[in-house]
Amino acid sequence: MADVLTARARLAALHGIATSYSPAPGRGVAVPEDTVVAVLAALGVDAATPAAVSEALAAHEEAARRRLLPATVVLRAGRGALPALPPGTEACVETEDGAVVVLDLASGGLGAGGAGMRGAGAGGGAEAASADVPGALPLGTHLLRAHAPDGRTAAASLIVAPDRLPAPPARGHGFLVQLYSLLSARSWGMGDLGDLAALAAWSGRAFGTDFVQVNPLHAAVPGAGGAPTDPSPYRPSSRRFPDPVHLRVADVPEFALLTGEARERAGLLLGRAAALRDAVLHKGELIDRDAVWELKRRALELVRTVPLAPARRTAYEAFAAEQGRALEDHCTWNALAEVHGPHWRSWPGGLADPRSAGTARARTELAGRIDFHRWLAWLTDQQLAAAQGAARDAGMRIGLVHDLAVGVHPSGADTWAQQDAYAAGMSVGAPPDAFSPRGQDWGLPPWRPDALEAGGYRPYRELLRGLLRHAGGLRVDHVMGLFRLWWVPEGMEPTRGTYVRHDPEAMLGVLALEAHRAGATVVGEDLGTVEPGVRETLAERGVLGTSVLWFERDYATATAAPLPPGRWRAGCLATATTHDLPSTAARLTGDHVALRHRLGLLTRPLAEEQREDAREVGEWLELFARLGLLAGGPHGEDDEEALVLAVHRYLLRTPARLVGVWLPDTVGDRRPQNVPGTWDQYPNWRLPVAGPDGRPLSLEELTASPRLRALMAEVGAGREP
């Protein structure tokens, strides 16, 4: 039995699957054997019996023996080396711009000193120039070909990435906001891309802000059978394409060209949109994403009847051609979901297969709706470009910072179009910890690391490129997932999951390449349990971390006292809170403890939780007072607004490269946007920004707020030129 377990553990290790893990230093937990078997099966490896394990090991060893090249090779510019190849092997690189570079392997490959290479320009074919070309290969995604003396041939994707990601141009600050929560007098019941552009333009000019970080704008999975759409932006249908619900319909040029009956119908829709907006801003109703989209969809269907002007038609066709099959698949899924519902695994007639004959027929039958969704994607892309343009025109050095969710909905467009890339029967989550002793299952299917490598990481590359089209930065949610993810087999408790590793050199290399091409700053959300070495590796590659004030304590001491500002890491985005945490006003007043008590989320008696919370907040206030950030001292007459200001003064004392201001904090909002661990017990992702009394505030009211202006004037005063 021990031999079987050892062999299975070896097989698991060959596929990046952990058979044990350490939830805390000095403590190890063994992964259940049935979990290891299930995860191996999701990677196409049968390990159910001793014979199957032996056969799988033998097959792996034989494949490794015969393999000339791995499926993907990742190098950093100016360093690294090609895999070892047999003497006499001939190799060349076909670069992404069409050049052919013949490698002189006799000089040691692409070593640190640079390989000898003979180059031929684009179209040079097999005839290579005889002159040596010094230096490393160009950045990009290329094709490496090799031919060994024994007759073996191989082709591999070759990714040459920058050593580091772009750094922010200077120390700066900006807003963090959930876009849906930012309503203006022109919104249709939730914040839109016009509001985002307005916030960026105003804040850049008024306070010298350098960025606006938003929630994921990914396309959502529509509700099925009358059920509402999941409002969470972190469980989308597709991460590759944004959701057209964020469009400002009136800003579409063709909207103004509506005439006759269509114009009258559009006018009625405008009236209903105003009623939706009024219900949220003045009647205290929750944001209703589905109601907003119903109005926008009907209005956009009217607008689609207006012919595009020649220049816009050309731009639309160019966008469709550039996005290619990825966009075609995304729009096909949307059209099919309108007919058959969003759960594609139950679609009839072979439609669950995007490459089936039935799907090909459906593409023809639904061509009009597919084109409608393609047009929506183009309009959304245009308005994202306009928002980033407004940010940069206002002097922002970064502009929009988009958010990359850790995964996608199991029934969405991405899993339908890229079925081979996702691990069937698996879900991403988190192991048991102090915050969640039962572990977490997020209901997000993971990418298969082997499939990504086999395809040259193309889905990942295209995802990043799409997100960075109109952005100056990217936040990567749960950035630790670039190294490993906790997989939970279907039907098992999260406690019975295990870690599965990605190749971090490849994941970070692709990220560095795409960020370099976009000139974008990358912020990794690295809160919570992080395995040793991850933060150091991210910092070495230029990925900024995320440091939240309340978590920055000196855990090496017995009291875990608040960390003095000078000891914070410089390579981070420093904030007072996030979308998953209490607002600063709620934290300072203890309102968040009372809320968790009402929701039944406390694990200790209310009085005990309140004493512990007051102690922790008091320690921070004492530190603020010692630093001269509080006029009245820790027990003085400082009001809530002054305390919030002190928190941000403290953040400015740290060496953090970026300082993020949670927009609701500027007006004293006490309600969190999301309370983890709740579903219908709390209106997650449906609240507008509000003042201390809970009254929603429009964008116009926010920009006129003396409290906001006082805070941002002080934050902006520390901006580096």
XYZ file of C-alpha atoms in Angstrom:
721
model
C 0.000 0.000 0.000
C 2.856 2.372 0.855
C 4.375 1.785 -2.579
C 1.064 2.675 -4.229
C 0.792 5.888 -2.219
C 4.376 6.819 -3.031
C 3.847 6.189 -6.748
C 0.613 8.189 -6.747
C 2.327 11.047 -4.893
C 5.072 11.022 -7.515
C 2.510 11.101 -10.296
C 0.699 13.975 -8.584
C 3.941 15.924 -8.201
C 4.674 15.514 -11.919
C 1.367 17.279 -12.601
C 1.771 20.027 -9.983
C -0.720 18.520 -7.520
C 0.031 18.779 -3.811
C -0.438 15.694 -1.648
C 0.032 17.746 1.514
C 0.069 21.409 2.481
C 0.968 23.631 5.436
C -1.829 25.920 6.665
C 0.592 27.351 9.235
C 4.332 27.108 9.943
C 5.219 23.761 11.425
C 1.837 22.197 10.656
C 1.208 19.815 7.778
C -2.069 18.425 6.439
C -2.270 15.369 4.179
C -4.547 15.634 1.153
C -7.125 12.801 0.944
C -6.259 10.143 -1.630
C -9.638 10.407 -3.360
C -8.968 14.113 -3.877
C -5.647 13.390 -5.554
C -7.295 10.789 -7.790
C -10.105 13.184 -8.744
C -7.753 16.050 -9.567
C -5.517 13.809 -11.659
C -8.615 12.628 -13.526
C -9.542 16.256 -14.252
C -6.125 16.555 -15.907
C -6.779 13.455 -18.010
C -4.708 11.066 -15.872
C -6.166 7.822 -14.533
C -4.809 7.090 -11.057
C -7.720 5.092 -9.663
C -5.838 1.790 -9.341
C -2.220 0.729 -8.764
C -2.043 -0.552 -12.333
C -3.357 2.747 -13.694
C -0.799 4.684 -11.662
C 2.061 2.517 -12.983
C 0.813 2.900 -16.532
C 0.468 6.677 -16.175
C 3.991 6.997 -14.760
C 5.426 4.898 -17.566
C 3.582 6.923 -20.189
C 4.820 10.180 -18.666
C 8.413 8.970 -18.610
C 8.225 7.757 -22.211
C 6.761 11.059 -23.351
C 9.510 12.957 -21.523
C 12.168 10.735 -23.124
C 10.885 11.337 -26.630
C 10.100 15.013 -26.174
C 12.522 17.343 -27.901
C 10.950 20.565 -26.622
C 8.292 21.448 -24.067
C 5.071 22.869 -25.489
C 5.986 26.370 -24.333
C 9.349 27.936 -23.533
C 9.448 31.165 -21.516
C 12.541 33.353 -21.394
C 13.252 36.704 -19.846
C 14.866 39.249 -22.119
C 18.649 39.065 -21.825
C 18.677 36.058 -19.500
C 17.694 32.416 -19.311
C 18.495 29.594 -21.665
C 16.756 27.301 -24.095
C 16.066 23.738 -22.952
C 18.997 21.385 -23.477
C 18.961 19.916 -26.977
C 20.993 17.021 -28.429
C 24.290 17.964 -30.079
C 23.842 18.754 -33.732
C 20.230 19.923 -33.366
C 19.211 22.651 -35.766
C 16.881 25.309 -34.378
C 15.311 28.537 -35.492
C 12.801 31.054 -34.202
C 9.976 32.436 -36.297
C 9.230 35.734 -34.611
C 5.740 37.144 -34.299
C 6.551 39.852 -36.856
C 7.540 37.291 -39.497
C 11.324 37.255 -39.137
C 13.291 34.008 -39.027
C 16.216 33.751 -36.614
C 18.506 30.739 -36.966
C 20.034 29.817 -33.608
C 23.686 28.923 -33.213
C 23.309 26.310 -30.490
C 27.018 25.523 -30.495
C 27.613 28.778 -28.603
C 25.443 27.615 -25.740
C 21.961 28.728 -26.680
C 20.508 31.936 -25.317
C 22.774 32.235 -22.307
C 23.253 35.305 -20.219
C 25.970 36.507 -22.542
C 23.686 36.308 -25.563
C 23.638 33.583 -28.198
C 25.147 33.792 -31.604
C 22.236 34.104 -34.076
C 22.024 34.394 -37.806
C 19.019 36.423 -38.840
C 16.773 36.710 -41.868
C 14.269 39.487 -42.225
C 10.541 38.968 -42.661
C 9.868 36.869 -45.697
C 13.458 35.590 -45.680
C 12.266 31.975 -45.740
C 14.894 29.261 -45.272
C 17.688 31.391 -46.702
C 19.387 32.877 -43.659
C 21.943 35.622 -43.760
C 25.446 34.579 -42.871
C 26.224 37.479 -40.550
C 25.977 36.948 -36.817
C 23.324 39.025 -35.063
C 24.292 39.737 -31.429
C 21.920 40.147 -28.534
C 18.756 38.437 -27.330
C 15.540 37.659 -29.167
C 12.918 40.404 -29.386
C 10.125 40.556 -26.859
C 7.027 38.734 -27.985
C 5.383 35.383 -28.611
C 7.306 33.461 -31.229
C 7.563 29.927 -32.613
C 10.644 27.856 -31.824
C 11.429 24.977 -34.208
C 14.009 22.248 -33.652
C 15.241 19.295 -35.735
C 17.442 16.707 -34.010
C 19.975 14.424 -35.738
C 17.888 11.375 -34.791
C 14.979 12.661 -36.897
C 12.852 14.090 -34.095
C 11.253 17.453 -34.795
C 9.368 19.802 -32.524
C 7.719 23.193 -32.478
C 7.105 25.171 -29.313
C 5.657 28.530 -28.403
C 8.494 30.791 -27.305
C 7.530 33.680 -25.052
C 10.235 36.298 -24.507
C 9.153 38.584 -21.695
C 10.621 41.656 -20.018
C 12.457 41.013 -16.790
C 10.199 43.430 -14.904
C 6.785 44.965 -15.350
C 6.453 48.709 -15.903
C 6.568 50.735 -12.701
C 4.167 53.608 -11.998
C 5.605 56.824 -13.431
C 5.806 58.380 -9.953
C 4.239 58.033 -6.544
C 0.574 58.774 -7.026
C -2.929 58.408 -5.676
C -6.379 57.681 -6.982
C -9.896 56.501 -6.313
C -11.176 52.964 -5.808
C -14.825 52.595 -6.802
C -17.419 50.023 -7.735
C -18.716 51.508 -10.979
C -22.325 50.351 -10.591
C -22.507 52.316 -7.291
C -21.591 55.640 -8.935
C -24.816 57.145 -10.298
C -25.077 60.535 -11.933
C -28.019 62.552 -13.227
C -27.519 60.790 -16.581
C -27.298 57.217 -15.305
C -29.950 54.636 -16.102
C -30.237 53.211 -12.593
C -26.585 52.247 -12.110
C -23.194 53.795 -12.799
C -21.943 53.598 -16.379
C -18.883 54.310 -18.496
C -19.963 57.909 -18.969
C -19.921 58.315 -15.196
C -16.482 56.708 -15.062
C -15.156 59.150 -17.655
C -16.687 62.072 -15.748
C -15.171 60.956 -12.420
C -11.759 60.505 -14.008
C -11.808 63.861 -15.797
C -12.999 65.749 -12.718
C -10.704 64.111 -10.156
C -7.652 64.311 -12.387
C -8.069 68.030 -12.846
C -9.335 68.877 -9.344
C -6.971 66.769 -7.222
C -4.232 65.465 -9.497
C -5.401 61.878 -9.121
C -3.402 59.409 -11.179
C -5.879 56.559 -11.467
C -9.384 55.267 -10.931
C -9.528 51.578 -10.032
C -12.866 49.929 -10.801
C -14.468 46.571 -10.113
C -14.351 43.909 -12.849
C -16.446 45.053 -15.797
C -16.584 41.493 -17.162
C -19.678 40.198 -18.952
C -22.202 38.629 -16.583
C -24.217 35.420 -16.900
C -27.906 36.362 -17.311
C -30.380 34.901 -14.880
C -32.223 31.749 -15.919
C -35.976 31.170 -15.742
C -36.735 34.618 -14.413
C -34.071 34.462 -11.704
C -32.047 37.644 -11.278
C -28.564 37.952 -12.692
C -25.849 37.266 -10.151
C -24.774 40.823 -9.264
C -21.263 39.782 -8.240
C -18.672 41.113 -10.688
C -16.338 38.327 -9.566
C -18.281 35.403 -11.092
C -18.673 36.490 -14.708
C -19.648 34.747 -17.919
C -16.506 36.018 -19.595
C -13.432 37.829 -18.381
C -12.366 38.481 -21.957
C -15.157 40.913 -22.889
C -16.859 43.647 -20.832
C -20.573 43.768 -20.153
C -22.606 46.198 -22.300
C -24.776 46.963 -19.257
C -22.077 49.570 -18.535
C -22.828 51.459 -21.762
C -24.175 54.991 -21.666
C -26.802 54.604 -24.374
C -27.268 58.305 -25.026
C -23.560 58.640 -25.861
C -23.827 56.198 -28.777
C -23.706 58.559 -31.803
C -26.566 56.799 -33.595
C -28.894 57.390 -30.628
C -29.241 61.038 -31.620
C -30.190 59.996 -35.154
C -33.330 58.096 -34.165
C -36.446 59.445 -35.855
C -40.188 58.881 -35.949
C -41.645 56.036 -33.916
C -38.222 54.805 -32.861
C -37.436 58.186 -31.355
C -40.738 58.217 -29.483
C -40.090 54.761 -28.075
C -36.594 55.822 -27.056
C -38.116 58.789 -25.257
C -40.370 56.500 -23.256
C -37.367 54.381 -22.314
C -35.506 57.496 -21.191
C -38.422 58.277 -18.893
C -38.358 54.805 -17.379
C -34.595 55.056 -16.944
C -35.058 58.311 -15.050
C -37.557 56.553 -12.795
C -35.028 53.786 -12.106
C -32.386 56.368 -11.260
C -34.801 58.257 -9.003
C -35.759 55.044 -7.212
C -32.127 54.435 -6.262
C -31.009 57.977 -5.510
C -34.161 59.322 -3.846
C -36.337 56.406 -2.714
C -33.708 54.157 -1.209
C -34.259 51.223 -3.569
C -31.440 48.868 -4.481
C -29.657 48.921 -7.816
C -31.529 46.560 -10.145
C -29.070 45.447 -12.802
C -31.649 43.384 -14.682
C -34.114 46.267 -14.907
C -31.339 48.543 -16.141
C -30.258 46.067 -18.798
C -33.825 45.477 -19.971
C -34.207 49.188 -20.708
C -30.770 49.502 -22.276
C -31.250 46.396 -24.428
C -34.530 47.714 -25.827
C -33.017 51.117 -26.487
C -29.949 49.633 -28.154
C -32.102 47.461 -30.383
C -33.716 50.674 -31.596
C -30.336 52.319 -32.108
C -29.106 49.309 -34.103
C -31.637 50.125 -36.814
C -29.724 53.330 -37.615
C -27.133 52.651 -40.356
C -23.530 53.304 -39.386
C -21.735 56.117 -41.178
C -18.962 54.829 -43.467
C -16.143 55.672 -41.057
C -17.916 54.002 -38.146
C -18.789 50.990 -40.270
C -15.099 50.625 -41.138
C -14.115 50.914 -37.470
C -16.705 48.315 -36.468
C -15.536 45.842 -39.096
C -11.911 46.378 -38.121
C -12.759 45.679 -34.471
C -14.615 42.483 -35.369
C -11.732 41.283 -37.545
C -9.156 42.072 -34.875
C -11.039 40.205 -32.144
C -11.611 37.210 -34.402
C -12.947 33.896 -33.210
C -12.882 34.833 -29.532
C -15.449 37.558 -30.146
C -17.467 35.366 -32.510
C -17.713 32.644 -29.868
C -18.621 35.109 -27.134
C -21.419 36.613 -29.205
C -22.646 33.192 -30.312
C -22.933 32.093 -26.680
C -24.928 35.236 -25.895
C -27.299 34.618 -28.798
C -27.755 30.958 -27.859
C -28.305 31.867 -24.205
C -31.164 34.146 -25.242
C -32.879 31.150 -26.858
C -31.916 28.222 -24.622
C -30.907 29.815 -21.315
C -27.375 30.303 -19.956
C -26.626 26.723 -18.880
C -24.915 25.514 -22.042
C -24.372 21.935 -20.874
C -28.111 21.360 -21.260
C -28.419 22.957 -24.705
C -29.947 20.680 -27.360
C -28.753 19.597 -30.811
C -25.026 19.525 -30.175
C -24.977 23.191 -29.185
C -22.910 22.399 -26.115
C -19.991 21.962 -28.533
C -18.945 25.300 -30.092
C -17.416 23.454 -33.070
C -20.326 21.105 -33.824
C -22.387 21.088 -37.005
C -25.418 22.064 -34.931
C -23.630 25.121 -33.610
C -22.526 26.034 -37.131
C -26.170 25.960 -38.261
C -27.185 28.024 -35.237
C -24.574 30.638 -36.090
C -26.287 31.074 -39.455
C -29.804 31.080 -38.031
C -28.897 33.558 -35.297
C -26.611 35.735 -37.400
C -28.635 38.855 -36.652
C -28.481 38.442 -32.873
C -24.804 37.475 -33.039
C -24.132 40.667 -34.957
C -26.120 42.629 -32.354
C -23.916 41.309 -29.558
C -20.793 41.931 -31.644
C -21.914 45.523 -32.109
C -22.503 45.875 -28.366
C -18.959 44.673 -27.710
C -17.643 47.299 -30.117
C -19.666 50.093 -28.509
C -18.431 49.079 -25.063
C -14.859 49.016 -26.314
C -15.316 52.522 -27.716
C -16.685 53.917 -24.463
C -13.889 52.286 -22.472
C -11.429 53.994 -24.815
C -13.218 57.297 -24.268
C -13.056 56.894 -20.479
C -9.326 56.167 -20.572
C -8.852 59.079 -22.936
C -10.702 61.380 -20.543
C -8.479 60.207 -17.684
C -5.258 60.829 -19.579
C -6.487 64.180 -20.925
C -7.095 65.219 -17.311
C -3.440 64.588 -16.495
C -3.720 61.117 -14.972
C -0.428 59.268 -15.289
C -2.100 55.856 -15.124
C -5.796 56.323 -15.817
C -8.175 53.409 -15.553
C -7.112 50.385 -13.519
C -9.236 47.400 -14.445
C -9.815 44.406 -12.196
C -9.194 40.819 -13.295
C -11.454 38.366 -11.456
C -9.863 35.080 -10.415
C -12.222 32.962 -12.523
C -15.477 32.609 -14.432
C -18.921 31.108 -13.978
C -19.048 27.390 -14.862
C -21.971 27.993 -17.243
C -20.644 31.104 -18.961
C -19.314 31.985 -22.385
C -15.649 31.381 -21.560
C -16.168 27.814 -20.359
C -18.315 27.053 -23.424
C -15.814 28.450 -25.909
C -12.677 27.127 -24.170
C -13.818 23.807 -22.747
C -10.441 22.127 -23.191
C -8.782 24.838 -21.118
C -10.925 24.295 -17.988
C -10.769 21.423 -15.519
C -14.108 19.622 -15.563
C -15.640 18.818 -12.192
C -13.345 21.194 -10.276
C -13.914 24.472 -8.484
C -11.504 27.069 -7.148
C -11.643 28.005 -3.483
C -9.524 28.323 -0.374
C -8.400 25.889 2.326
C -9.593 26.152 5.924
C -8.177 29.109 7.834
C -9.017 31.291 10.822
C -11.441 33.355 8.726
C -13.218 30.342 7.216
C -12.645 27.127 9.187
C -14.703 25.110 6.667
C -12.690 26.402 3.718
C -14.221 28.136 0.716
C -15.656 26.975 -2.603
C -16.021 29.890 -5.006
C -17.802 27.944 -7.720
C -15.240 28.937 -10.370
C -13.731 26.261 -12.634
C -9.931 26.533 -12.868
C -7.812 26.683 -15.961
C -5.854 23.494 -16.623
C -2.153 24.355 -16.341
C -1.265 21.637 -18.851
C -3.766 22.978 -21.398
C -2.428 26.515 -21.038
C 1.112 25.320 -21.642
C 0.077 23.171 -24.612
C -1.569 26.178 -26.261
C 1.203 28.682 -25.619
C -0.922 30.350 -22.907
C -3.092 31.859 -25.625
C -6.329 32.219 -23.562
C -4.356 33.981 -20.845
C -2.517 36.208 -23.317
C -5.730 37.216 -25.079
C -7.451 37.874 -21.759
C -4.729 40.239 -20.571
C -4.466 41.961 -23.933
C -8.212 42.584 -23.978
C -8.270 44.016 -20.458
C -5.319 46.284 -21.152
C -6.620 47.695 -24.450
C -7.873 50.825 -22.735
C -6.205 50.876 -19.332
C -3.123 52.166 -17.625
C -3.205 49.519 -14.946
C -4.564 46.158 -13.904
C -5.487 44.747 -10.510
C -5.152 40.967 -10.365
C -7.576 39.501 -7.848
C -6.044 36.729 -5.708
C -2.692 37.156 -7.446
C -1.419 34.070 -5.605
C -3.403 32.126 -8.201
C -0.602 32.773 -10.682
C 1.396 30.325 -8.551
C -1.177 27.852 -7.252
C -4.913 27.501 -6.701
C -6.975 25.469 -4.284
C -9.019 22.953 -6.310
C -12.158 21.411 -4.813
C -13.553 18.312 -6.574
C -17.270 18.464 -7.299
C -19.345 17.024 -4.458
C -16.565 17.390 -1.870
C -16.245 19.827 0.986
C -13.670 22.621 0.511
C -11.670 21.087 3.337
C -10.942 18.130 1.036
C -9.360 20.156 -1.743
C -5.726 20.530 -2.696
C -3.344 22.967 -4.334
C -2.543 22.701 -8.030
C 0.407 24.657 -9.352
C 0.813 26.829 -12.405
C 4.224 27.632 -13.854
C 4.808 31.043 -12.244
C 7.619 31.905 -14.633
C 5.194 31.493 -17.528
C 2.234 33.204 -15.828
C 4.353 36.154 -14.722
C 6.182 36.244 -18.050
C 2.958 36.572 -20.035
C 1.721 39.204 -17.585
C 4.974 41.145 -17.899
C 4.888 40.982 -21.703
C 1.309 42.215 -22.043
C 1.754 44.904 -19.373
C 4.919 46.067 -21.120
C 3.103 46.344 -24.428
C 0.325 48.377 -22.817
C 2.650 50.418 -20.609
C 0.493 49.340 -17.676
C 1.076 49.118 -13.936
C -0.006 45.851 -12.291
C -1.296 45.556 -8.718
C -1.694 42.115 -7.191
C -4.282 41.471 -4.483
C -2.082 39.473 -2.105
C -4.148 39.625 1.067
C -4.667 36.599 3.282
C -2.628 33.410 3.320
C 0.364 33.695 0.980
C 2.929 30.923 0.661
C 6.559 31.849 1.395
C 8.436 33.449 -1.461
C 5.415 34.609 -3.459
C 5.472 38.246 -2.365
C 9.227 38.366 -2.900
C 8.886 36.948 -6.427
C 6.103 39.368 -7.301
C 8.159 42.303 -6.021
C 11.199 41.138 -7.982
C 9.112 41.127 -11.168
C 7.601 44.550 -10.479
C 4.067 43.535 -9.428
C 2.813 45.864 -6.703
C 1.131 44.288 -3.696
C -1.941 45.426 -1.776
C -1.537 46.707 1.779
C -4.666 47.470 3.814
C -4.069 49.582 6.909
C -5.893 47.422 9.452
C -3.910 44.313 8.456
C -0.478 45.960 8.575
C 0.796 44.859 11.962
C 4.111 43.617 13.292
C 3.215 39.950 13.652
C 6.762 39.121 14.736
C 5.992 40.698 18.119
C 3.818 39.252 20.858
C 1.321 42.120 20.683
C 1.261 42.425 16.869
C 1.312 46.199 17.225
C 0.371 48.436 14.275
C 3.226 48.668 11.807
C 4.881 52.111 11.775
C 4.534 53.835 8.402
C 8.259 53.727 7.641
C 8.230 49.929 7.770
C 5.569 49.449 5.130
C 6.744 48.033 1.825
C 7.159 50.560 -0.951
C 5.994 48.268 -3.723
C 2.296 48.352 -2.963
C -1.034 50.056 -3.338
C -1.827 51.269 0.187
C -5.499 51.586 1.116
C -7.738 51.883 4.138
C -10.240 49.287 2.903
C -11.501 47.262 -0.057
C -14.853 46.230 -1.506
C -14.902 43.144 0.767
C -14.145 45.044 3.979
C -15.944 47.606 6.144
C -15.704 51.238 5.164
C -13.323 53.335 7.234
C -16.163 55.104 9.035
C -17.745 51.753 9.921
C -14.417 50.453 11.178
C -13.767 53.508 13.328
C -17.256 53.539 14.849
C -17.660 49.783 15.267
C -20.692 49.707 12.982
C -19.242 46.767 11.103
C -19.340 44.579 14.227
C -22.984 45.411 14.779
C -23.734 44.577 11.147
C -22.019 41.196 11.355
C -23.962 40.518 14.554
C -27.273 41.271 12.795
C -26.254 38.934 9.982
C -25.312 36.114 12.361
C -21.676 36.085 11.270
C -19.942 36.549 14.609
C -18.130 33.575 16.110
C -17.961 35.107 19.609
C -20.431 37.008 21.822
C -21.182 40.537 20.604
C -19.693 42.241 23.661
C -16.440 40.306 23.274
C -16.203 41.166 19.585
C -16.869 44.840 20.336
C -14.162 44.966 23.029
C -11.609 43.365 20.710
C -12.532 45.687 17.854
C -12.330 48.777 20.074
C -8.913 47.661 21.335
C -7.546 47.246 17.803
C -8.909 50.586 16.610
C -7.601 52.257 19.762
C -4.086 51.010 19.052
C -4.180 52.660 15.644
C -5.542 55.912 17.057
C -2.734 55.990 19.617
C -0.195 55.599 16.814
C -1.892 58.363 14.816
C -1.703 60.620 17.865
C 2.007 59.901 18.424
C 2.643 60.853 14.809
C 0.731 64.108 15.185
C -2.050 63.083 12.834
C -4.857 63.746 15.342
C -5.595 67.167 16.727
C -7.300 65.900 19.858
C -5.218 62.805 20.521
C -6.518 59.240 20.687
C -9.152 60.153 23.281
C -9.695 63.764 22.270
C -12.419 65.618 20.457
C -11.669 64.468 16.932
C -14.868 63.649 15.086
C -15.374 60.841 12.617
C -14.418 62.998 9.633
C -11.151 63.986 11.319
C -10.385 60.354 12.102
C -10.923 59.323 8.475
C -8.608 62.142 7.465
C -5.992 60.888 9.944
C -6.163 57.417 8.413
C -5.315 58.838 5.012
C -2.610 61.094 6.408
C -1.054 57.942 7.794
C -1.192 56.200 4.410
C 0.625 59.178 2.925
C 3.395 58.730 5.519
C 4.171 55.260 4.173
C 6.554 54.729 1.231
C 3.770 53.028 -0.741
C 4.110 53.684 -4.465
C 0.358 54.193 -4.831
C -2.284 55.339 -2.336
C -5.873 54.349 -3.066
C -8.870 56.193 -1.617
C -12.097 54.194 -1.381
C -14.607 56.639 -2.864
C -17.349 55.923 -0.267
C -14.822 56.825 2.462
C -14.676 60.388 1.193
C -18.297 60.997 2.229
C -18.521 58.785 5.332
C -20.457 55.859 3.842
C -20.796 53.169 6.525
C -22.101 50.331 4.386
C -19.814 47.723 2.826
C -20.396 46.915 -0.822
C -20.010 43.209 -0.113
C -20.120 41.093 3.036
C -18.331 37.778 2.407
C -20.264 34.804 3.679
C -23.663 36.256 2.803
C -25.931 35.855 -0.198
C -29.494 37.133 0.192
C -28.965 38.224 3.794
C -27.282 41.429 2.604
C -27.626 43.473 -0.623
C -24.144 42.720 -1.921
C -23.078 44.615 -5.056
C -26.360 46.602 -5.185
C -25.720 49.701 -3.079
C -25.057 53.224 -4.361
C -22.433 55.390 -2.698
C -24.081 57.096 0.292
C -23.361 59.535 3.086
C -23.121 58.752 6.818
C -26.914 58.683 7.096
C -27.234 56.127 4.306
C -28.738 58.628 1.875
C -27.448 57.899 -1.654
C -25.304 60.585 -3.223
C -25.136 61.252 -6.948
C -21.889 61.946 -8.758
C -22.868 65.598 -8.861
C -23.345 65.642 -5.081
C -20.053 63.839 -4.567
C -18.124 66.381 -6.578
C -19.676 69.184 -4.535
C -19.071 67.524 -1.142
C -16.947 69.690 1.205
C -15.956 66.545 3.091
C -14.666 64.870 -0.064
C -12.867 68.010 -1.169
C -11.128 68.431 2.196
C -9.871 64.865 2.198
C -8.730 64.843 -1.427
C -7.052 68.231 -1.180
C -4.810 66.828 1.529
C -4.190 63.567 -0.312
C -3.428 65.429 -3.529
C -0.973 67.746 -1.800
C 1.486 64.847 -1.462
C 1.556 64.005 -5.179
C 5.041 63.727 -6.646
C 5.585 65.910 -9.718
